[in-house]
Amino acid sequence: MSRHSVAREASQLQQRLEALNEARELADGVLPDEALQEVLVILERASSRRSLSSGHTVVGFFGATGSGKSSLFNAVNGVEIATAAARRPTTSEPLASVWGVAGSEPLLDWLEVPARHHASPVNGFADDDTGLILLDLPDFDSTRLANRKIVQRMVGMVDVLVWVLDPQKYADAAVHHDFLAPLSAHGAVTLVVLNQIDKLAPADLDPVLESLKSILAAEGLGKVRVLPASALTGAGIDSVRSSIRQVAVQRQAASQRMAADVANAARTLTEVSGTGQAAGVKGGTASRLSEELSAAANVPLVVEAVARSYKLEATRRTGWPVTRWLSRFRPDPLRRLNLRRETGDADVHRTSLPRAGAPERARTDAAVWNFADAASAGAPGPWRSAIRSAAREGREQLPDALDRAIAGTELKAGRTSWWWGVFNVIQWIALLTALGGVGWLGVLAVLGYLQLPVPEMPRMEGWPVPTLMIAGGALLGIVLALAGKVFASMAARSRAGAARRRLQAAVSDVAERLVVEPVQVELTRFASFRDALKRSS
């Protein structure tokens, strides 16, 4: 493999590791801690392995009791290392056979392999330039817990896994279900050796090999090389050496192992996460949420109060002066709700609207739930729960936040209308005209009572002018008062409509801040998780 290809694969592996870590961080608090911890272990292990010697390939020999694993290890080495190593009980702790000691010490320290043997060159297999480390490991079915823990740890750390099986127990569930099947993504760095073929009749060898291959294929390891061998007779040892040497000289086993680990971790996250795509926040669902929250927050009541307040103020300003004073005994609806803001008033921070009771809270909860349910539709279970939880987190703050939003909305209750002044002036002119006619007639009546000369009363179309003044002033005042009510109703509807839009905008801002944005954050997190998982696979 060329230097450029190696560099490209290393870069791709780095990108996949970063994407996997990004997916793990994004899934924190959503997916089970056990799965995330598994991914973290893989990431930390990959980081450690990449910081150590890239010129060495670590090959682990795994097998059950009686499989002849140590014998095969010795046969591949060409010397009885397993028994020649003093003070090492058989298969109780890892033993390393090293070709190319330089740079191997930190790697073996990380692997926690204290027993190390500087192997002699084996012609056509390995020498100090090969950078090969063979590990003889304890039996994976050992009755000693410490031995099993060593095996489980090494399964996740070595670069190449050599599984040594024997004709009697090659289909044993312990190795297939507990080790081989979970490592189905590691076919490129896995080698299966059927040892002790000397115990089989020549006619039985091929059927046993075919049976073993079919079992491996069912576990996703159909492309794994299966080699027959006999540590006792030496049959197949050269093929085992050749396969190991091939992966060692390519210097890609460690990277391939880590790539397989990343694929496995990505598959694990996919399984615990589930598949699917969230519907997301749609304009219609957000609008329905705002409408429901507006109703629960008594926005219609405030809008009605705006209209009634305007009509009342219009009556006070444009009604018939003789009767308009009666309107001052009627309370202002907005002032009763603490929403009347006159010019120069400090901002209103709270209203006197009825506090949210059980029906209002139920309506609010239903609105939030329906919104979250629509936004999370299609998302897999854990993420759907996270999206719903995000929507409900701000639920308790909603009543208070909505009340403050309504209190802070400018309703323009203190703003006058241009026609009020015109009507008011004309009303007073009409009233003064009527009073002038009354006064005129009163003066004439007093003169007549005192037997004084009474001047001739001017007339218009036969009607006395003072009488016309009284009738005209009173009639004009009444007509203006009625017209003012019509104008006030029209203007009240317009002002109430404007208030409704501003109040709904304020409610929408609260809904956006406390419900929509948290949901959108979770939706974005889910989309980023899916993207990161895709890039890591």
Short mmCIF file of N, CA and C in Angstrom, two decimals, residues 160-315:
data_model
loop_
_atom_site.label_atom_id
_atom_site.label_comp_id
_atom_site.label_asym_id
_atom_site.label_seq_id
_atom_site.Cartn_x
_atom_site.Cartn_y
_atom_site.Cartn_z
N VAL A 160 -4.97 -8.01 15.73
CA VAL A 160 -5.45 -9.16 14.96
C VAL A 160 -5.85 -10.25 15.94
N LEU A 161 -7.02 -10.88 15.66
CA LEU A 161 -7.53 -11.93 16.54
C LEU A 161 -7.43 -13.27 15.84
N VAL A 162 -6.67 -14.20 16.44
CA VAL A 162 -6.56 -15.55 15.92
C VAL A 162 -7.33 -16.46 16.87
N TRP A 163 -8.44 -17.04 16.35
CA TRP A 163 -9.27 -17.92 17.18
C TRP A 163 -8.89 -19.37 16.88
N VAL A 164 -8.41 -20.03 17.91
CA VAL A 164 -7.96 -21.42 17.78
C VAL A 164 -9.08 -22.34 18.25
N LEU A 165 -9.63 -23.12 17.33
CA LEU A 165 -10.72 -24.04 17.64
C LEU A 165 -10.23 -25.48 17.43
N ASP A 166 -10.94 -26.41 18.01
CA ASP A 166 -10.57 -27.82 17.83
C ASP A 166 -11.77 -28.58 17.28
N PRO A 167 -11.56 -29.71 16.67
CA PRO A 167 -12.66 -30.45 16.01
C PRO A 167 -13.79 -30.83 16.94
N GLN A 168 -13.50 -30.99 18.22
CA GLN A 168 -14.55 -31.43 19.14
C GLN A 168 -15.47 -30.28 19.57
N LYS A 169 -14.90 -29.08 19.71
CA LYS A 169 -15.71 -27.96 20.27
C LYS A 169 -15.72 -26.74 19.35
N TYR A 170 -15.56 -26.95 18.04
CA TYR A 170 -15.51 -25.80 17.12
C TYR A 170 -16.85 -25.06 17.05
N ALA A 171 -17.96 -25.73 17.41
CA ALA A 171 -19.28 -25.09 17.36
C ALA A 171 -19.75 -24.65 18.74
N ASP A 172 -18.86 -24.64 19.69
CA ASP A 172 -19.23 -24.30 21.06
C ASP A 172 -19.83 -22.89 21.12
N ALA A 173 -20.99 -22.77 21.75
CA ALA A 173 -21.69 -21.47 21.83
C ALA A 173 -20.88 -20.44 22.60
N ALA A 174 -20.04 -20.89 23.51
CA ALA A 174 -19.28 -19.94 24.34
C ALA A 174 -18.40 -19.05 23.48
N VAL A 175 -17.75 -19.62 22.47
CA VAL A 175 -16.88 -18.81 21.62
C VAL A 175 -17.67 -18.05 20.57
N HIS A 176 -18.70 -18.69 20.02
CA HIS A 176 -19.44 -18.05 18.93
C HIS A 176 -20.36 -16.92 19.43
N HIS A 177 -21.15 -17.21 20.44
CA HIS A 177 -22.11 -16.21 20.91
C HIS A 177 -21.44 -15.10 21.71
N ASP A 178 -20.43 -15.45 22.49
CA ASP A 178 -19.82 -14.46 23.38
C ASP A 178 -18.71 -13.65 22.72
N PHE A 179 -18.07 -14.23 21.68
CA PHE A 179 -16.91 -13.54 21.11
C PHE A 179 -17.02 -13.31 19.61
N LEU A 180 -17.18 -14.38 18.84
CA LEU A 180 -17.13 -14.25 17.38
C LEU A 180 -18.30 -13.43 16.81
N ALA A 181 -19.51 -13.77 17.19
CA ALA A 181 -20.67 -13.05 16.64
C ALA A 181 -20.64 -11.56 16.94
N PRO A 182 -20.32 -11.12 18.17
CA PRO A 182 -20.26 -9.68 18.43
C PRO A 182 -19.17 -8.97 17.65
N LEU A 183 -18.18 -9.74 17.12
CA LEU A 183 -17.08 -9.13 16.38
C LEU A 183 -17.23 -9.37 14.87
N SER A 184 -18.47 -9.44 14.40
CA SER A 184 -18.70 -9.72 12.99
C SER A 184 -18.14 -8.63 12.07
N ALA A 185 -18.00 -7.40 12.60
CA ALA A 185 -17.45 -6.31 11.78
C ALA A 185 -15.93 -6.38 11.66
N HIS A 186 -15.32 -7.31 12.40
CA HIS A 186 -13.85 -7.39 12.45
C HIS A 186 -13.29 -8.49 11.56
N GLY A 187 -14.00 -8.84 10.51
CA GLY A 187 -13.56 -9.92 9.64
C GLY A 187 -12.19 -9.69 9.04
N ALA A 188 -11.85 -8.43 8.74
CA ALA A 188 -10.57 -8.12 8.11
C ALA A 188 -9.39 -8.39 9.03
N VAL A 189 -9.62 -8.44 10.33
CA VAL A 189 -8.52 -8.65 11.28
C VAL A 189 -8.77 -9.91 12.11
N THR A 190 -9.52 -10.83 11.56
CA THR A 190 -9.84 -12.07 12.27
C THR A 190 -9.37 -13.27 11.44
N LEU A 191 -8.78 -14.22 12.12
CA LEU A 191 -8.31 -15.46 11.51
C LEU A 191 -8.78 -16.61 12.39
N VAL A 192 -9.37 -17.63 11.78
CA VAL A 192 -9.85 -18.81 12.52
C VAL A 192 -8.99 -20.00 12.11
N VAL A 193 -8.43 -20.65 13.11
CA VAL A 193 -7.59 -21.82 12.86
C VAL A 193 -8.27 -23.05 13.48
N LEU A 194 -8.55 -24.03 12.65
CA LEU A 194 -9.06 -25.30 13.15
C LEU A 194 -7.86 -26.18 13.47
N ASN A 195 -7.49 -26.23 14.73
CA ASN A 195 -6.30 -26.95 15.17
C ASN A 195 -6.63 -28.43 15.43
N GLN A 196 -5.59 -29.21 15.60
CA GLN A 196 -5.72 -30.64 15.93
C GLN A 196 -6.43 -31.45 14.84
N ILE A 197 -6.17 -31.07 13.59
CA ILE A 197 -6.81 -31.82 12.51
C ILE A 197 -6.25 -33.23 12.41
N ASP A 198 -5.14 -33.45 13.14
CA ASP A 198 -4.57 -34.80 13.15
C ASP A 198 -5.51 -35.79 13.84
N LYS A 199 -6.47 -35.25 14.61
CA LYS A 199 -7.43 -36.11 15.29
C LYS A 199 -8.61 -36.49 14.40
N LEU A 200 -8.67 -35.89 13.21
CA LEU A 200 -9.76 -36.18 12.28
C LEU A 200 -9.31 -37.16 11.21
N ALA A 201 -10.25 -37.98 10.80
CA ALA A 201 -9.98 -38.83 9.65
C ALA A 201 -9.92 -37.94 8.41
N PRO A 202 -9.07 -38.21 7.46
CA PRO A 202 -8.97 -37.37 6.26
C PRO A 202 -10.31 -37.09 5.60
N ALA A 203 -11.19 -38.06 5.62
CA ALA A 203 -12.51 -37.86 4.97
C ALA A 203 -13.41 -36.91 5.75
N ASP A 204 -13.11 -36.71 7.03
CA ASP A 204 -13.97 -35.84 7.85
C ASP A 204 -13.52 -34.38 7.85
N LEU A 205 -12.30 -34.13 7.34
CA LEU A 205 -11.76 -32.76 7.44
C LEU A 205 -12.62 -31.76 6.68
N ASP A 206 -12.89 -32.03 5.42
CA ASP A 206 -13.66 -31.06 4.62
C ASP A 206 -15.06 -30.81 5.18
N PRO A 207 -15.80 -31.84 5.57
CA PRO A 207 -17.13 -31.58 6.15
C PRO A 207 -17.07 -30.73 7.42
N VAL A 208 -16.06 -30.98 8.26
CA VAL A 208 -15.93 -30.17 9.48
C VAL A 208 -15.62 -28.73 9.13
N LEU A 209 -14.71 -28.53 8.15
CA LEU A 209 -14.39 -27.16 7.73
C LEU A 209 -15.62 -26.46 7.14
N GLU A 210 -16.38 -27.15 6.34
CA GLU A 210 -17.58 -26.56 5.74
C GLU A 210 -18.60 -26.22 6.82
N SER A 211 -18.73 -27.09 7.80
CA SER A 211 -19.65 -26.82 8.91
C SER A 211 -19.22 -25.58 9.67
N LEU A 212 -17.92 -25.47 9.94
CA LEU A 212 -17.40 -24.30 10.67
C LEU A 212 -17.61 -23.02 9.86
N LYS A 213 -17.35 -23.10 8.55
CA LYS A 213 -17.53 -21.92 7.70
C LYS A 213 -18.99 -21.47 7.65
N SER A 214 -19.89 -22.43 7.62
CA SER A 214 -21.32 -22.07 7.58
C SER A 214 -21.75 -21.40 8.88
N ILE A 215 -21.21 -21.88 9.99
CA ILE A 215 -21.53 -21.24 11.28
C ILE A 215 -21.01 -19.81 11.30
N LEU A 216 -19.78 -19.62 10.83
CA LEU A 216 -19.19 -18.28 10.79
C LEU A 216 -19.96 -17.36 9.85
N ALA A 217 -20.40 -17.90 8.71
CA ALA A 217 -21.16 -17.10 7.75
C ALA A 217 -22.47 -16.62 8.37
N ALA A 218 -23.10 -17.50 9.14
CA ALA A 218 -24.36 -17.11 9.79
C ALA A 218 -24.15 -16.02 10.82
N GLU A 219 -22.90 -15.89 11.30
CA GLU A 219 -22.59 -14.85 12.29
C GLU A 219 -22.02 -13.58 11.66
N GLY A 220 -22.03 -13.53 10.32
CA GLY A 220 -21.52 -12.35 9.63
C GLY A 220 -20.03 -12.41 9.36
N LEU A 221 -19.42 -13.58 9.53
CA LEU A 221 -17.98 -13.73 9.33
C LEU A 221 -17.70 -14.67 8.16
N GLY A 222 -18.50 -14.56 7.12
CA GLY A 222 -18.36 -15.46 5.98
C GLY A 222 -17.07 -15.27 5.21
N LYS A 223 -16.45 -14.08 5.31
CA LYS A 223 -15.22 -13.81 4.56
C LYS A 223 -13.95 -14.07 5.38
N VAL A 224 -14.11 -14.50 6.60
CA VAL A 224 -12.95 -14.77 7.46
C VAL A 224 -12.23 -16.03 6.96
N ARG A 225 -10.90 -15.95 6.94
CA ARG A 225 -10.11 -17.11 6.51
C ARG A 225 -10.15 -18.20 7.59
N VAL A 226 -10.43 -19.41 7.18
CA VAL A 226 -10.44 -20.56 8.08
C VAL A 226 -9.32 -21.50 7.63
N LEU A 227 -8.35 -21.72 8.50
CA LEU A 227 -7.18 -22.51 8.15
C LEU A 227 -7.12 -23.78 8.98
N PRO A 228 -6.98 -24.92 8.35
CA PRO A 228 -6.77 -26.16 9.11
C PRO A 228 -5.30 -26.27 9.48
N ALA A 229 -5.02 -26.76 10.67
CA ALA A 229 -3.63 -26.89 11.11
C ALA A 229 -3.52 -27.95 12.19
N SER A 230 -2.27 -28.36 12.42
CA SER A 230 -1.98 -29.29 13.51
C SER A 230 -0.65 -28.87 14.14
N ALA A 231 -0.73 -28.40 15.37
CA ALA A 231 0.50 -28.02 16.06
C ALA A 231 1.38 -29.24 16.32
N LEU A 232 0.74 -30.40 16.39
CA LEU A 232 1.49 -31.62 16.69
C LEU A 232 2.30 -32.08 15.48
N THR A 233 1.67 -32.12 14.31
CA THR A 233 2.34 -32.64 13.12
C THR A 233 2.98 -31.54 12.28
N GLY A 234 2.58 -30.27 12.53
CA GLY A 234 3.10 -29.16 11.74
C GLY A 234 2.30 -28.87 10.49
N ALA A 235 1.26 -29.64 10.25
CA ALA A 235 0.42 -29.41 9.06
C ALA A 235 -0.27 -28.05 9.15
N GLY A 236 -0.21 -27.27 8.07
CA GLY A 236 -0.90 -25.99 7.99
C GLY A 236 -0.22 -24.86 8.74
N ILE A 237 0.89 -25.10 9.43
CA ILE A 237 1.55 -24.04 10.18
C ILE A 237 2.08 -22.96 9.25
N ASP A 238 2.61 -23.37 8.10
CA ASP A 238 3.11 -22.38 7.14
C ASP A 238 1.99 -21.46 6.65
N SER A 239 0.81 -22.01 6.46
CA SER A 239 -0.33 -21.18 6.02
C SER A 239 -0.73 -20.18 7.11
N VAL A 240 -0.69 -20.64 8.37
CA VAL A 240 -0.99 -19.73 9.48
C VAL A 240 0.04 -18.62 9.54
N ARG A 241 1.33 -18.99 9.41
CA ARG A 241 2.38 -17.98 9.41
C ARG A 241 2.21 -17.00 8.25
N SER A 242 1.90 -17.52 7.09
CA SER A 242 1.75 -16.67 5.91
C SER A 242 0.62 -15.65 6.09
N SER A 243 -0.49 -16.11 6.66
CA SER A 243 -1.63 -15.21 6.88
C SER A 243 -1.29 -14.12 7.89
N ILE A 244 -0.58 -14.51 8.95
CA ILE A 244 -0.20 -13.53 9.96
C ILE A 244 0.82 -12.55 9.39
N ARG A 245 1.80 -13.07 8.65
CA ARG A 245 2.81 -12.19 8.06
C ARG A 245 2.18 -11.18 7.09
N GLN A 246 1.20 -11.64 6.34
CA GLN A 246 0.55 -10.76 5.35
C GLN A 246 -0.04 -9.52 6.00
N VAL A 247 -0.73 -9.71 7.14
CA VAL A 247 -1.33 -8.54 7.80
C VAL A 247 -0.26 -7.72 8.51
N ALA A 248 0.83 -8.36 8.93
CA ALA A 248 1.87 -7.64 9.65
C ALA A 248 2.63 -6.69 8.73
N VAL A 249 3.01 -7.18 7.56
CA VAL A 249 3.83 -6.36 6.66
C VAL A 249 3.02 -5.21 6.05
N GLN A 250 1.70 -5.33 5.99
CA GLN A 250 0.87 -4.25 5.44
C GLN A 250 0.75 -3.06 6.38
N ARG A 251 1.03 -3.30 7.68
CA ARG A 251 0.99 -2.23 8.69
C ARG A 251 -0.39 -1.55 8.78
N GLN A 252 -1.44 -2.29 8.43
CA GLN A 252 -2.77 -1.70 8.45
C GLN A 252 -3.70 -2.38 9.44
N ALA A 253 -3.23 -3.39 10.13
CA ALA A 253 -4.11 -4.16 11.01
C ALA A 253 -4.67 -3.31 12.13
N ALA A 254 -3.82 -2.46 12.74
CA ALA A 254 -4.29 -1.63 13.85
C ALA A 254 -5.39 -0.68 13.38
N SER A 255 -5.17 -0.07 12.21
CA SER A 255 -6.18 0.85 11.68
C SER A 255 -7.46 0.11 11.31
N GLN A 256 -7.30 -1.07 10.71
CA GLN A 256 -8.48 -1.86 10.34
C GLN A 256 -9.24 -2.30 11.58
N ARG A 257 -8.49 -2.65 12.62
CA ARG A 257 -9.14 -3.04 13.87
C ARG A 257 -9.95 -1.87 14.44
N MET A 258 -9.33 -0.68 14.47
CA MET A 258 -10.04 0.50 15.01
C MET A 258 -11.24 0.86 14.14
N ALA A 259 -11.08 0.73 12.81
CA ALA A 259 -12.21 1.02 11.92
C ALA A 259 -13.37 0.07 12.20
N ALA A 260 -13.03 -1.21 12.44
CA ALA A 260 -14.08 -2.19 12.77
C ALA A 260 -14.73 -1.85 14.11
N ASP A 261 -13.91 -1.41 15.07
CA ASP A 261 -14.47 -1.01 16.37
C ASP A 261 -15.44 0.16 16.21
N VAL A 262 -15.05 1.12 15.38
CA VAL A 262 -15.92 2.28 15.14
C VAL A 262 -17.23 1.83 14.50
N ALA A 263 -17.14 0.93 13.51
CA ALA A 263 -18.35 0.42 12.86
C ALA A 263 -19.25 -0.29 13.87
N ASN A 264 -18.63 -1.07 14.74
CA ASN A 264 -19.39 -1.79 15.77
C ASN A 264 -20.08 -0.80 16.71
N ALA A 265 -19.33 0.23 17.14
CA ALA A 265 -19.89 1.22 18.05
C ALA A 265 -21.03 1.99 17.38
N ALA A 266 -20.84 2.34 16.11
CA ALA A 266 -21.90 3.05 15.39
C ALA A 266 -23.14 2.18 15.28
N ARG A 267 -22.94 0.88 15.05
CA ARG A 267 -24.08 -0.04 14.97
C ARG A 267 -24.78 -0.14 16.32
N THR A 268 -23.99 -0.16 17.39
CA THR A 268 -24.58 -0.21 18.73
C THR A 268 -25.44 1.02 19.00
N LEU A 269 -24.91 2.19 18.66
CA LEU A 269 -25.67 3.43 18.87
C LEU A 269 -26.94 3.44 18.01
N THR A 270 -26.82 2.91 16.80
CA THR A 270 -28.00 2.85 15.93
C THR A 270 -29.07 1.94 16.52
N GLU A 271 -28.62 0.81 17.08
CA GLU A 271 -29.58 -0.14 17.66
C GLU A 271 -30.29 0.44 18.87
N VAL A 272 -29.54 1.11 19.76
CA VAL A 272 -30.18 1.64 20.97
C VAL A 272 -30.95 2.92 20.67
N SER A 273 -30.57 3.60 19.60
CA SER A 273 -31.28 4.82 19.23
C SER A 273 -32.55 4.52 18.45
N GLY A 274 -32.43 3.60 17.50
CA GLY A 274 -33.55 3.36 16.61
C GLY A 274 -33.43 4.22 15.37
N THR A 275 -34.23 3.93 14.39
CA THR A 275 -34.19 4.66 13.14
C THR A 275 -35.47 5.47 12.96
N GLY A 276 -35.40 6.42 12.07
CA GLY A 276 -36.56 7.28 11.82
C GLY A 276 -36.14 8.72 11.75
N GLN A 277 -37.02 9.56 11.26
CA GLN A 277 -36.75 10.98 11.12
C GLN A 277 -37.91 11.77 11.69
N ALA A 278 -37.61 12.73 12.54
CA ALA A 278 -38.66 13.53 13.17
C ALA A 278 -39.33 14.45 12.16
N ALA A 279 -40.62 14.67 12.37
CA ALA A 279 -41.38 15.54 11.47
C ALA A 279 -40.89 16.97 11.56
N GLY A 280 -40.46 17.40 12.75
CA GLY A 280 -39.95 18.76 12.91
C GLY A 280 -41.06 19.76 13.22
N VAL A 281 -40.64 21.00 13.42
CA VAL A 281 -41.58 22.08 13.75
C VAL A 281 -42.15 22.65 12.47
N LYS A 282 -43.44 22.54 12.30
CA LYS A 282 -44.13 23.10 11.14
C LYS A 282 -44.83 24.39 11.55
N GLY A 283 -45.03 25.25 10.55
CA GLY A 283 -45.68 26.53 10.83
C GLY A 283 -47.06 26.37 11.43
N GLY A 284 -47.80 25.40 10.92
CA GLY A 284 -49.16 25.20 11.41
C GLY A 284 -49.21 24.76 12.86
N THR A 285 -48.29 23.87 13.26
CA THR A 285 -48.29 23.39 14.64
C THR A 285 -47.88 24.49 15.60
N ALA A 286 -46.92 25.33 15.19
CA ALA A 286 -46.50 26.44 16.04
C ALA A 286 -47.64 27.44 16.20
N SER A 287 -48.38 27.69 15.11
CA SER A 287 -49.52 28.62 15.18
C SER A 287 -50.61 28.08 16.10
N ARG A 288 -50.88 26.79 16.00
CA ARG A 288 -51.91 26.21 16.88
C ARG A 288 -51.48 26.29 18.34
N LEU A 289 -50.20 26.10 18.59
CA LEU A 289 -49.70 26.22 19.95
C LEU A 289 -49.94 27.63 20.48
N SER A 290 -49.62 28.64 19.68
CA SER A 290 -49.81 30.03 20.11
C SER A 290 -51.29 30.33 20.34
N GLU A 291 -52.13 29.81 19.46
CA GLU A 291 -53.58 30.05 19.61
C GLU A 291 -54.10 29.44 20.91
N GLU A 292 -53.69 28.22 21.20
CA GLU A 292 -54.15 27.57 22.42
C GLU A 292 -53.61 28.28 23.67
N LEU A 293 -52.36 28.70 23.62
CA LEU A 293 -51.79 29.41 24.76
C LEU A 293 -52.46 30.78 24.93
N SER A 294 -52.81 31.42 23.82
CA SER A 294 -53.51 32.71 23.90
C SER A 294 -54.85 32.55 24.60
N ALA A 295 -55.56 31.48 24.23
CA ALA A 295 -56.86 31.25 24.86
C ALA A 295 -56.67 30.93 26.35
N ALA A 296 -55.67 30.11 26.67
CA ALA A 296 -55.44 29.77 28.07
C ALA A 296 -54.99 30.96 28.89
N ALA A 297 -54.33 31.92 28.24
CA ALA A 297 -53.82 33.11 28.94
C ALA A 297 -54.84 34.25 28.97
N ASN A 298 -56.09 34.00 28.57
CA ASN A 298 -57.17 35.00 28.63
C ASN A 298 -56.96 36.16 27.67
N VAL A 299 -56.30 35.91 26.56
CA VAL A 299 -56.14 36.98 25.56
C VAL A 299 -57.50 37.46 25.04
N PRO A 300 -58.47 36.58 24.76
CA PRO A 300 -59.79 37.09 24.32
C PRO A 300 -60.42 38.03 25.34
N LEU A 301 -60.24 37.75 26.63
CA LEU A 301 -60.78 38.62 27.67
C LEU A 301 -60.12 39.99 27.62
N VAL A 302 -58.83 40.03 27.40
CA VAL A 302 -58.11 41.30 27.32
C VAL A 302 -58.55 42.08 26.08
N VAL A 303 -58.69 41.37 24.97
CA VAL A 303 -59.13 42.03 23.73
C VAL A 303 -60.51 42.65 23.90
N GLU A 304 -61.42 41.92 24.54
CA GLU A 304 -62.76 42.46 24.81
C GLU A 304 -62.67 43.68 25.72
N ALA A 305 -61.75 43.61 26.71
CA ALA A 305 -61.59 44.74 27.62
C ALA A 305 -61.06 45.96 26.89
N VAL A 306 -60.19 45.76 25.91
CA VAL A 306 -59.67 46.88 25.11
C VAL A 306 -60.81 47.56 24.37
N ALA A 307 -61.68 46.76 23.75
CA ALA A 307 -62.81 47.33 23.02
C ALA A 307 -63.76 48.08 23.96
N ARG A 308 -64.09 47.48 25.09
CA ARG A 308 -65.01 48.13 26.02
C ARG A 308 -64.39 49.38 26.62
N SER A 309 -63.10 49.33 26.90
CA SER A 309 -62.43 50.51 27.46
C SER A 309 -62.45 51.68 26.47
N TYR A 310 -62.22 51.35 25.20
CA TYR A 310 -62.24 52.41 24.19
C TYR A 310 -63.63 53.03 24.08
N LYS A 311 -64.65 52.16 24.04
CA LYS A 311 -66.02 52.69 23.95
C LYS A 311 -66.35 53.57 25.14
N LEU A 312 -65.95 53.14 26.33
CA LEU A 312 -66.24 53.92 27.53
C LEU A 312 -65.53 55.27 27.48
N GLU A 313 -64.28 55.27 27.06
CA GLU A 313 -63.53 56.54 26.99
C GLU A 313 -64.10 57.44 25.91
N ALA A 314 -64.55 56.83 24.79
CA ALA A 314 -65.16 57.62 23.73
C ALA A 314 -66.44 58.27 24.21
N THR A 315 -67.24 57.56 25.00
CA THR A 315 -68.48 58.13 25.55
C THR A 315 -68.16 59.29 26.48
#
